[in-house]
XYZ file of C-alpha atoms in Angstrom:
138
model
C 0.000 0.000 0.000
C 1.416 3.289 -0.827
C 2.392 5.279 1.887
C -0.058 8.365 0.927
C -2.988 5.774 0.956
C -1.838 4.390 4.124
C -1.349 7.573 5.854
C -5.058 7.976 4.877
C -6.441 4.683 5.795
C -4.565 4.847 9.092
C -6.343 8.405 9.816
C -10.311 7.648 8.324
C -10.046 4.210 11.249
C -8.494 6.908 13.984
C -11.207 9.669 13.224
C -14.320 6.694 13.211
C -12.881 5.067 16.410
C -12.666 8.623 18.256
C -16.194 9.033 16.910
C -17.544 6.099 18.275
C -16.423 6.533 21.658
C -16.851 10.105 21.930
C -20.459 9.221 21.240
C -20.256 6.299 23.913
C -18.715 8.684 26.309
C -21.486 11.226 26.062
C -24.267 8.996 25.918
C -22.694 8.058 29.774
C -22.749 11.614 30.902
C -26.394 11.931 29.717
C -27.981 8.961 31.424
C -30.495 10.162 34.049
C -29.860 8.865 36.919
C -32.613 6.795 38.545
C -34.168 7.979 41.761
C -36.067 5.332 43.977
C -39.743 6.037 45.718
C -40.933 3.228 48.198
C -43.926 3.593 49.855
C -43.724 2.612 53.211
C -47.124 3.079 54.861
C -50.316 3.894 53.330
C -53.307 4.387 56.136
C -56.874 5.368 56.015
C -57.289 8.117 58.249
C -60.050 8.650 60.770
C -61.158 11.834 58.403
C -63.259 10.728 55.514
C -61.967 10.397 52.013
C -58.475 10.896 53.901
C -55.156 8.987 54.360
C -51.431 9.198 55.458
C -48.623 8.251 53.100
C -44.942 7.618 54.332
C -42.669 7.533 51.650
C -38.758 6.961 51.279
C -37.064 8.719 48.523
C -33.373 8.072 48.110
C -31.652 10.299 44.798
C -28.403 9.182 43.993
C -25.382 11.739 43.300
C -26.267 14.060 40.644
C -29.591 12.845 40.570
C -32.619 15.800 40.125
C -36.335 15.148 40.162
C -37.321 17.701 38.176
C -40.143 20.037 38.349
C -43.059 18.208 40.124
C -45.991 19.427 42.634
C -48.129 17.300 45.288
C -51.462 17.634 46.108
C -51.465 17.694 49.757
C -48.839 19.112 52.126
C -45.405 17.072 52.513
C -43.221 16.639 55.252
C -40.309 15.990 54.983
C -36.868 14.804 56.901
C -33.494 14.820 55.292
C -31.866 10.745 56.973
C -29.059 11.187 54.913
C -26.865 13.124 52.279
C -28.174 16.730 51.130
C -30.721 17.827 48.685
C -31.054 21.535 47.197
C -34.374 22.367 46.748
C -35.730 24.709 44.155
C -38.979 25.989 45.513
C -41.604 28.322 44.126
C -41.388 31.573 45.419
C -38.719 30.747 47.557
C -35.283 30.975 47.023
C -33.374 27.874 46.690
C -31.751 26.246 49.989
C -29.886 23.206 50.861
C -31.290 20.799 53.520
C -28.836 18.307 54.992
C -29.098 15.200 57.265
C -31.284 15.602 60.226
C -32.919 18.937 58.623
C -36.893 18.876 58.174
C -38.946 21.102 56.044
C -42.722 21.770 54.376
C -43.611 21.990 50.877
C -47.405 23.295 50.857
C -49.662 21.399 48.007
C -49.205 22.967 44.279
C -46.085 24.913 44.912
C -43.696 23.542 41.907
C -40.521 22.357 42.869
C -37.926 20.459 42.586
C -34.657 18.670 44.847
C -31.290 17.703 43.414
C -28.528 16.096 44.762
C -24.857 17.854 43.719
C -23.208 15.617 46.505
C -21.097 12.720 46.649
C -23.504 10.166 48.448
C -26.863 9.588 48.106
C -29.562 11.484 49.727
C -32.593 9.622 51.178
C -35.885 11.615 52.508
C -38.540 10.775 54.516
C -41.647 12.118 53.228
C -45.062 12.252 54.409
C -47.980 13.066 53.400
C -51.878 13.678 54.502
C -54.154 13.322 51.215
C -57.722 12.473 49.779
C -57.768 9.262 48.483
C -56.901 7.909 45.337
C -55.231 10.726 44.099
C -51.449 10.396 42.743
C -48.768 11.896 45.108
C -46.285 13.802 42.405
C -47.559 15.502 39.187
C -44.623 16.410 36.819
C -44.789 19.977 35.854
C -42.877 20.904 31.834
C-alpha cells in the first residue's frame, strides 16, 4: 500500500474510532440517573376520604427530580446526604441530614442532589384518596 494511501487509511479508522467513543462517552454523561420512591405506609385516616402516606425517597449523586408538585402538604426529613431544593417563590436552599422542612400542596418544585452520596428523605404526606402523590410539571 502506498504510503499516501496508508497515511489515509490509518487516519479515516483513527477519526471513526474517536467518533464512536466520543459518542459512547457522552451517551454516559447523559444517562439520568434513577431515583427510587418506596412507599412505606399507606393508612386510612379517621377523616373521611383521607389517608397518610410515608414515603422513602433516596436520589443518587447528581440525581434531580425535576419540576413536580403534590397535592397535599409534605413533610419531609433529610436521613441522609443533602438535597437543594428549588422551591416556588422561595429561594433555593440546601437541607442536609437531620434537617426537616414543608412543601405546601401545588407549589412547583424540585430537589437535586450535587453531593457525593446519596440522599434519602422521609416524606409524608396527609391526602384524599386515590389521588397520585407527584404531578410532573414541563
Amino acid at each position: 500500500m502506498a504510503p499516501t494511501r496508508l497515511r489515509f487509511v490509518a487516519a479515516a479508522t483513527l477519526t471513526a474510532a474517536l467518533g464512536i467513543a466520543g459518542t459512547w462517552i457522552a451517551s454516559a454523561q447523559t444517562a439520568p440517573v434513577a431515583i427510587k420512591r418506596n412507599i412505606l405506609l399507606r393508612q386510612d385516616l379517621s377523616v373521611p376520604d383521607r389517608e397518610g402516606v410515608m414515603a422513602l425517597v433516596e436520589l443518587p449523586p447528581g440525581a434531580a427530580e425535576g419540576p413536580h408538585t403534590h397535592p397535599a402538604d409534605a413533610f419531609i426529613f433529610v436521613l441522609d446526604g443533602a438535597i437543594s431544593l428549588e422551591n416556588e417563590g422561595a429561594p433555593t436552599t440546601t437541607f442536609k441530614a437531620g434537617d426537616v422542612f414543608h412543601i405546601f400542596p401545588g407549589k412547583v418544585h424540585q430537589a437535586t442532589n450535587s453531593g457525593s452520596v446519596p440522599a434519602k428523605l422521609a416524606v409524608v404526606f396527609v391526602t384524599e384518596k386515590g389521588r397520585p402523590l407527584t404531578t410532573p410539571v414541563k
